PDB file of C-alpha atoms in Angstrom:
ATOM      1  CA  UNK A  20       0.000   0.000   0.000  1.00  0.00           C
ATOM      2  CA  UNK A  21       1.510   3.306  -1.094  1.00  0.00           C
ATOM      3  CA  UNK A  22       0.403   6.352   0.866  1.00  0.00           C
ATOM      4  CA  UNK A  23       2.245   9.608   0.202  1.00  0.00           C
ATOM      5  CA  UNK A  24       3.894  11.284   3.189  1.00  0.00           C
ATOM      6  CA  UNK A  25       2.049  14.431   2.117  1.00  0.00           C
ATOM      7  CA  UNK A  26      -1.222  12.649   3.013  1.00  0.00           C
ATOM      8  CA  UNK A  27      -3.220  14.499   5.670  1.00  0.00           C
ATOM      9  CA  UNK A  28      -6.399  13.877   7.607  1.00  0.00           C
ATOM     10  CA  UNK A  29      -8.490  16.786   8.827  1.00  0.00           C
ATOM     11  CA  UNK A  30     -11.104  16.582  11.570  1.00  0.00           C
ATOM     12  CA  UNK A  31     -13.193  19.290  13.163  1.00  0.00           C
ATOM     13  CA  UNK A  32     -10.373  20.456  15.466  1.00  0.00           C
ATOM     14  CA  UNK A  33      -7.293  18.524  14.360  1.00  0.00           C
ATOM     15  CA  UNK A  34      -4.964  18.067  11.449  1.00  0.00           C
ATOM     16  CA  UNK A  35      -3.085  14.764  11.185  1.00  0.00           C
ATOM     17  CA  UNK A  36       0.098  14.720   9.099  1.00  0.00           C
ATOM     18  CA  UNK A  37       3.134  12.492   8.679  1.00  0.00           C
ATOM     19  CA  UNK A  38       5.514  12.932  11.599  1.00  0.00           C
ATOM     20  CA  UNK A  39       8.580  15.036  10.876  1.00  0.00           C
ATOM     21  CA  UNK A  40      11.849  16.210  12.390  1.00  0.00           C
ATOM     22  CA  UNK A  41      10.183  19.485  13.443  1.00  0.00           C
ATOM     23  CA  UNK A  42       8.151  17.448  15.967  1.00  0.00           C
ATOM     24  CA  UNK A  43      11.199  16.242  17.896  1.00  0.00           C
ATOM     25  CA  UNK A  44      11.297  19.122  20.425  1.00  0.00           C
ATOM     26  CA  UNK A  45       7.592  18.574  21.173  1.00  0.00           C
ATOM     27  CA  UNK A  46       8.016  14.821  21.612  1.00  0.00           C
ATOM     28  CA  UNK A  47      11.008  15.397  23.862  1.00  0.00           C
ATOM     29  CA  UNK A  48       9.012  17.939  25.883  1.00  0.00           C
ATOM     30  CA  UNK A  49       6.242  15.375  26.473  1.00  0.00           C
ATOM     31  CA  UNK A  50       8.764  12.814  27.742  1.00  0.00           C
ATOM     32  CA  UNK A  51       9.964  15.241  30.418  1.00  0.00           C
ATOM     33  CA  UNK A  52       6.652  14.828  32.263  1.00  0.00           C
ATOM     34  CA  UNK A  53       6.938  12.266  35.073  1.00  0.00           C
ATOM     35  CA  UNK A  54       5.099   9.066  34.210  1.00  0.00           C
ATOM     36  CA  UNK A  55       4.504  10.003  30.555  1.00  0.00           C
ATOM     37  CA  UNK A  56       6.296   6.934  29.177  1.00  0.00           C
ATOM     38  CA  UNK A  57       5.043   4.467  31.812  1.00  0.00           C
ATOM     39  CA  UNK A  58       2.368   2.985  29.543  1.00  0.00           C
ATOM     40  CA  UNK A  59       4.562   2.866  26.447  1.00  0.00           C
ATOM     41  CA  UNK A  60       7.019   0.320  25.136  1.00  0.00           C
ATOM     42  CA  UNK A  61       9.751   2.956  24.771  1.00  0.00           C
ATOM     43  CA  UNK A  62      11.624   4.763  27.515  1.00  0.00           C
ATOM     44  CA  UNK A  63      12.118   8.531  27.697  1.00  0.00           C
ATOM     45  CA  UNK A  64      15.148   9.659  25.705  1.00  0.00           C
ATOM     46  CA  UNK A  65      18.057  11.442  27.359  1.00  0.00           C
ATOM     47  CA  UNK A  66      18.270  13.984  24.512  1.00  0.00           C
ATOM     48  CA  UNK A  67      16.414  15.155  21.424  1.00  0.00           C
ATOM     49  CA  UNK A  68      19.115  13.513  19.292  1.00  0.00           C
ATOM     50  CA  UNK A  69      17.903  10.082  20.471  1.00  0.00           C
ATOM     51  CA  UNK A  70      14.563  10.727  18.762  1.00  0.00           C
ATOM     52  CA  UNK A  71      16.063  11.028  15.262  1.00  0.00           C
ATOM     53  CA  UNK A  72      16.603   7.278  14.721  1.00  0.00           C
ATOM     54  CA  UNK A  73      13.006   6.327  15.660  1.00  0.00           C
ATOM     55  CA  UNK A  74      11.782   9.047  13.276  1.00  0.00           C
ATOM     56  CA  UNK A  75      13.963   7.663  10.461  1.00  0.00           C
ATOM     57  CA  UNK A  76      12.693   4.147  11.211  1.00  0.00           C
ATOM     58  CA  UNK A  77       9.129   5.469  11.084  1.00  0.00           C
ATOM     59  CA  UNK A  78       9.704   7.121   7.711  1.00  0.00           C
ATOM     60  CA  UNK A  79      11.111   3.848   6.334  1.00  0.00           C
ATOM     61  CA  UNK A  80       8.160   1.859   7.739  1.00  0.00           C
ATOM     62  CA  UNK A  81       5.744   4.350   6.130  1.00  0.00           C
ATOM     63  CA  UNK A  82       7.468   3.842   2.754  1.00  0.00           C
ATOM     64  CA  UNK A  83       7.046   0.068   3.128  1.00  0.00           C
ATOM     65  CA  UNK A  84       3.346   0.446   4.005  1.00  0.00           C
ATOM     66  CA  UNK A  85       3.852  -1.177   7.407  1.00  0.00           C
ATOM     67  CA  UNK A  86       3.338   1.715   9.839  1.00  0.00           C
ATOM     68  CA  UNK A  87       1.728   5.106   9.366  1.00  0.00           C
ATOM     69  CA  UNK A  88       2.605   7.535  12.170  1.00  0.00           C
ATOM     70  CA  UNK A  89       0.790  10.853  12.234  1.00  0.00           C
ATOM     71  CA  UNK A  90       1.477  13.930  14.306  1.00  0.00           C
ATOM     72  CA  UNK A  91      -1.660  15.653  15.533  1.00  0.00           C
ATOM     73  CA  UNK A  92      -1.843  19.452  15.364  1.00  0.00           C
ATOM     74  CA  UNK A  93      -4.602  21.768  16.538  1.00  0.00           C
ATOM     75  CA  UNK A  94      -6.315  23.290  13.493  1.00  0.00           C
ATOM     76  CA  UNK A  95      -6.985  26.475  15.441  1.00  0.00           C
ATOM     77  CA  UNK A  96      -3.361  27.474  16.032  1.00  0.00           C
ATOM     78  CA  UNK A  97      -1.163  24.699  14.617  1.00  0.00           C
ATOM     79  CA  UNK A  98       0.208  23.652  17.999  1.00  0.00           C
ATOM     80  CA  UNK A  99       1.497  20.101  18.334  1.00  0.00           C
ATOM     81  CA  UNK A 100      -0.909  17.898  20.317  1.00  0.00           C
ATOM     82  CA  UNK A 101       0.444  14.355  20.097  1.00  0.00           C
ATOM     83  CA  UNK A 102       0.926  11.294  17.927  1.00  0.00           C
ATOM     84  CA  UNK A 103      -1.178   8.440  16.609  1.00  0.00           C
ATOM     85  CA  UNK A 104      -0.093   5.533  14.482  1.00  0.00           C
ATOM     86  CA  UNK A 105      -1.483   2.465  12.804  1.00  0.00           C
ATOM     87  CA  UNK A 106       0.658  -0.603  12.153  1.00  0.00           C
ATOM     88  CA  UNK A 107       0.125  -3.850  10.267  1.00  0.00           C
ATOM     89  CA  UNK A 108      -0.714  -6.727  12.552  1.00  0.00           C
ATOM     90  CA  UNK A 109       0.430 -10.306  12.196  1.00  0.00           C
ATOM     91  CA  UNK A 110      -2.861 -11.448  10.643  1.00  0.00           C
ATOM     92  CA  UNK A 111      -3.951 -10.343   7.182  1.00  0.00           C
ATOM     93  CA  UNK A 112      -6.284  -7.329   7.340  1.00  0.00           C
ATOM     94  CA  UNK A 113      -5.632  -6.704  11.042  1.00  0.00           C
ATOM     95  CA  UNK A 114      -4.021  -3.399  12.043  1.00  0.00           C
ATOM     96  CA  UNK A 115      -3.088  -2.002  15.470  1.00  0.00           C
ATOM     97  CA  UNK A 116      -3.270   1.575  16.690  1.00  0.00           C
ATOM     98  CA  UNK A 117      -1.265   3.340  19.349  1.00  0.00           C
ATOM     99  CA  UNK A 118      -1.404   6.939  20.485  1.00  0.00           C
ATOM    100  CA  UNK A 119      -0.380   9.553  23.004  1.00  0.00           C
ATOM    101  CA  UNK A 120      -1.296  13.150  23.680  1.00  0.00           C
ATOM    102  CA  UNK A 121       1.108  15.731  25.092  1.00  0.00           C
ATOM    103  CA  UNK A 122       0.380  16.140  28.822  1.00  0.00           C
ATOM    104  CA  UNK A 123      -0.273  19.858  28.232  1.00  0.00           C
ATOM    105  CA  UNK A 124      -3.191  18.982  25.910  1.00  0.00           C
ATOM    106  CA  UNK A 125      -4.775  16.011  27.681  1.00  0.00           C
ATOM    107  CA  UNK A 126      -8.424  15.938  28.694  1.00  0.00           C
ATOM    108  CA  UNK A 127      -9.795  17.967  25.771  1.00  0.00           C
ATOM    109  CA  UNK A 128     -11.128  15.170  23.549  1.00  0.00           C
ATOM    110  CA  UNK A 129      -8.475  15.595  20.856  1.00  0.00           C
ATOM    111  CA  UNK A 130      -7.429  11.944  20.951  1.00  0.00           C
ATOM    112  CA  UNK A 131     -10.964  10.632  20.550  1.00  0.00           C
ATOM    113  CA  UNK A 132     -11.268  12.767  17.429  1.00  0.00           C
ATOM    114  CA  UNK A 133      -7.886  11.628  16.082  1.00  0.00           C
ATOM    115  CA  UNK A 134      -8.557   7.955  16.895  1.00  0.00           C
ATOM    116  CA  UNK A 135     -11.866   8.024  15.019  1.00  0.00           C
ATOM    117  CA  UNK A 136     -10.027   9.530  12.044  1.00  0.00           C
ATOM    118  CA  UNK A 137      -7.391   6.778  12.170  1.00  0.00           C
ATOM    119  CA  UNK A 138     -10.083   4.092  12.274  1.00  0.00           C
ATOM    120  CA  UNK A 139     -11.580   5.577   9.135  1.00  0.00           C
ATOM    121  CA  UNK A 140      -8.122   5.705   7.513  1.00  0.00           C
ATOM    122  CA  UNK A 141      -7.527   2.080   8.467  1.00  0.00           C
ATOM    123  CA  UNK A 142     -10.834   0.760   7.211  1.00  0.00           C
ATOM    124  CA  UNK A 143     -11.239   2.938   4.113  1.00  0.00           C
ATOM    125  CA  UNK A 144      -7.661   3.507   2.935  1.00  0.00           C
ATOM    126  CA  UNK A 145      -5.767   0.462   4.238  1.00  0.00           C
ATOM    127  CA  UNK A 146      -8.524  -2.105   3.771  1.00  0.00           C
ATOM    128  CA  UNK A 147      -8.473  -3.250   7.396  1.00  0.00           C
ATOM    129  CA  UNK A 148     -11.055  -5.820   8.442  1.00  0.00           C
ATOM    130  CA  UNK A 149     -10.207  -5.406  12.134  1.00  0.00           C
ATOM    131  CA  UNK A 150      -8.361  -2.752  14.142  1.00  0.00           C
ATOM    132  CA  UNK A 151      -6.964  -3.516  17.596  1.00  0.00           C
ATOM    133  CA  UNK A 152      -5.317  -1.589  20.420  1.00  0.00           C
ATOM    134  CA  UNK A 153      -3.839  -2.457  23.802  1.00  0.00           C
ATOM    135  CA  UNK A 154      -3.671  -0.150  26.782  1.00  0.00           C
ATOM    136  CA  UNK A 155      -2.057  -0.462  30.191  1.00  0.00           C
ATOM    137  CA  UNK A 156      -4.765  -1.421  32.675  1.00  0.00           C
ATOM    138  CA  UNK A 157      -4.096   1.598  34.883  1.00  0.00           C
ATOM    139  CA  UNK A 158      -4.439   3.977  31.911  1.00  0.00           C
ATOM    140  CA  UNK A 159      -8.183   4.516  32.173  1.00  0.00           C
ATOM    141  CA  UNK A 160      -8.115   7.567  29.865  1.00  0.00           C
ATOM    142  CA  UNK A 161      -6.797   5.494  26.942  1.00  0.00           C
ATOM    143  CA  UNK A 162      -9.396   2.830  27.659  1.00  0.00           C
ATOM    144  CA  UNK A 163     -12.145   5.462  27.508  1.00  0.00           C
ATOM    145  CA  UNK A 164     -10.866   6.768  24.163  1.00  0.00           C
ATOM    146  CA  UNK A 165     -10.991   3.263  22.695  1.00  0.00           C
ATOM    147  CA  UNK A 166     -14.517   2.702  24.026  1.00  0.00           C
ATOM    148  CA  UNK A 167     -15.709   6.063  22.663  1.00  0.00           C
ATOM    149  CA  UNK A 168     -14.576   5.151  19.133  1.00  0.00           C
ATOM    150  CA  UNK A 169     -16.473   1.859  19.300  1.00  0.00           C
ATOM    151  CA  UNK A 170     -13.810  -0.640  20.306  1.00  0.00           C
ATOM    152  CA  UNK A 171     -14.836  -3.546  22.495  1.00  0.00           C
ATOM    153  CA  UNK A 172     -12.969  -5.502  25.135  1.00  0.00           C
ATOM    154  CA  UNK A 173     -11.373  -8.662  23.711  1.00  0.00           C
ATOM    155  CA  UNK A 174      -9.197  -9.996  26.521  1.00  0.00           C
ATOM    156  CA  UNK A 175      -7.082  -9.224  29.552  1.00  0.00           C
ATOM    157  CA  UNK A 176      -3.316  -9.716  29.093  1.00  0.00           C
ATOM    158  CA  UNK A 177      -1.592 -10.182  32.486  1.00  0.00           C
ATOM    159  CA  UNK A 178       1.897  -9.897  30.974  1.00  0.00           C
ATOM    160  CA  UNK A 179       1.409  -7.215  28.336  1.00  0.00           C
ATOM    161  CA  UNK A 180       4.917  -5.810  28.240  1.00  0.00           C
ATOM    162  CA  UNK A 181       7.943  -5.387  30.490  1.00  0.00           C
ATOM    163  CA  UNK A 182       8.628  -1.948  31.917  1.00  0.00           C
ATOM    164  CA  UNK A 183      11.411  -1.295  34.429  1.00  0.00           C
ATOM    165  CA  UNK A 184      11.624  -5.032  35.131  1.00  0.00           C
ATOM    166  CA  UNK A 185       7.895  -5.365  35.913  1.00  0.00           C
ATOM    167  CA  UNK A 186       5.087  -6.772  33.778  1.00  0.00           C
ATOM    168  CA  UNK A 187       2.453  -4.226  32.773  1.00  0.00           C
ATOM    169  CA  UNK A 188      -1.080  -5.615  32.592  1.00  0.00           C
ATOM    170  CA  UNK A 189      -3.028  -4.688  29.471  1.00  0.00           C
ATOM    171  CA  UNK A 190      -6.461  -4.969  27.946  1.00  0.00           C
ATOM    172  CA  UNK A 191      -6.836  -5.751  24.255  1.00  0.00           C
ATOM    173  CA  UNK A 192      -9.629  -3.849  22.521  1.00  0.00           C
ATOM    174  CA  UNK A 193     -10.814  -4.221  18.911  1.00  0.00           C
ATOM    175  CA  UNK A 194     -13.367  -3.229  16.346  1.00  0.00           C
ATOM    176  CA  UNK A 195     -14.296  -5.109  13.177  1.00  0.00           C
ATOM    177  CA  UNK A 196     -15.187  -3.396   9.913  1.00  0.00           C
ATOM    178  CA  UNK A 197     -18.724  -4.815  10.179  1.00  0.00           C
ATOM    179  CA  UNK A 198     -19.205  -3.039  13.550  1.00  0.00           C
ATOM    180  CA  UNK A 199     -17.567   0.264  12.655  1.00  0.00           C
ATOM    181  CA  UNK A 200     -19.782   3.327  12.522  1.00  0.00           C
ATOM    182  CA  UNK A 201     -17.846   6.488  11.713  1.00  0.00           C
ATOM    183  CA  UNK A 202     -18.505   9.318  14.151  1.00  0.00           C
ATOM    184  CA  UNK A 203     -18.783  12.840  12.757  1.00  0.00           C
ATOM    185  CA  UNK A 204     -18.105  11.468   9.288  1.00  0.00           C
ATOM    186  CA  UNK A 205     -18.985  14.778   7.665  1.00  0.00           C
ATOM    187  CA  UNK A 206     -16.173  16.544   9.563  1.00  0.00           C
ATOM    188  CA  UNK A 207     -13.394  14.168   8.410  1.00  0.00           C
ATOM    189  CA  UNK A 208     -11.434  14.896   5.269  1.00  0.00           C
ATOM    190  CA  UNK A 209      -8.832  12.462   3.978  1.00  0.00           C
ATOM    191  CA  UNK A 210      -6.402  14.039   1.504  1.00  0.00           C
TER     192      UNK A 210
END
């Protein structure tokens, strides 16, 4: 699947675009908040320079059609809000999403809007038949986002991933194409 890196998705309040080097200071800023990385597979970097390699890897994965990582900006003023990505799963037609919002912008509904847009992208542009997501059990806000966009509980994973030598419990959520009902479809524009 070839998707140009100039591809954008516009929602009522957000603009989603391919992640770029200009985002690095914002990503680094988010990682300075205590606990920000606790529910993620990656640890906070020591410097902005450490974020260049993951960005390069993301650009290469985009070119291969394996992972599409979008930065989320506020349409109102262009400020960086966070990131959302969708990655090919192990099964044909199954994709996985992951996301985070900068701590300075949390609690405003931006991620629900962006997640709905990514579901639409996955189902309509990537041909997904199912989209899944895992969240750390303690991360109730991420669980609520997934529920709001129509995902349902699939199973509890007691050993989701290792973080600081401890297993992090996760819940797996999913939505099938047959159950997907786009929210605010008229306000989404895929370009």
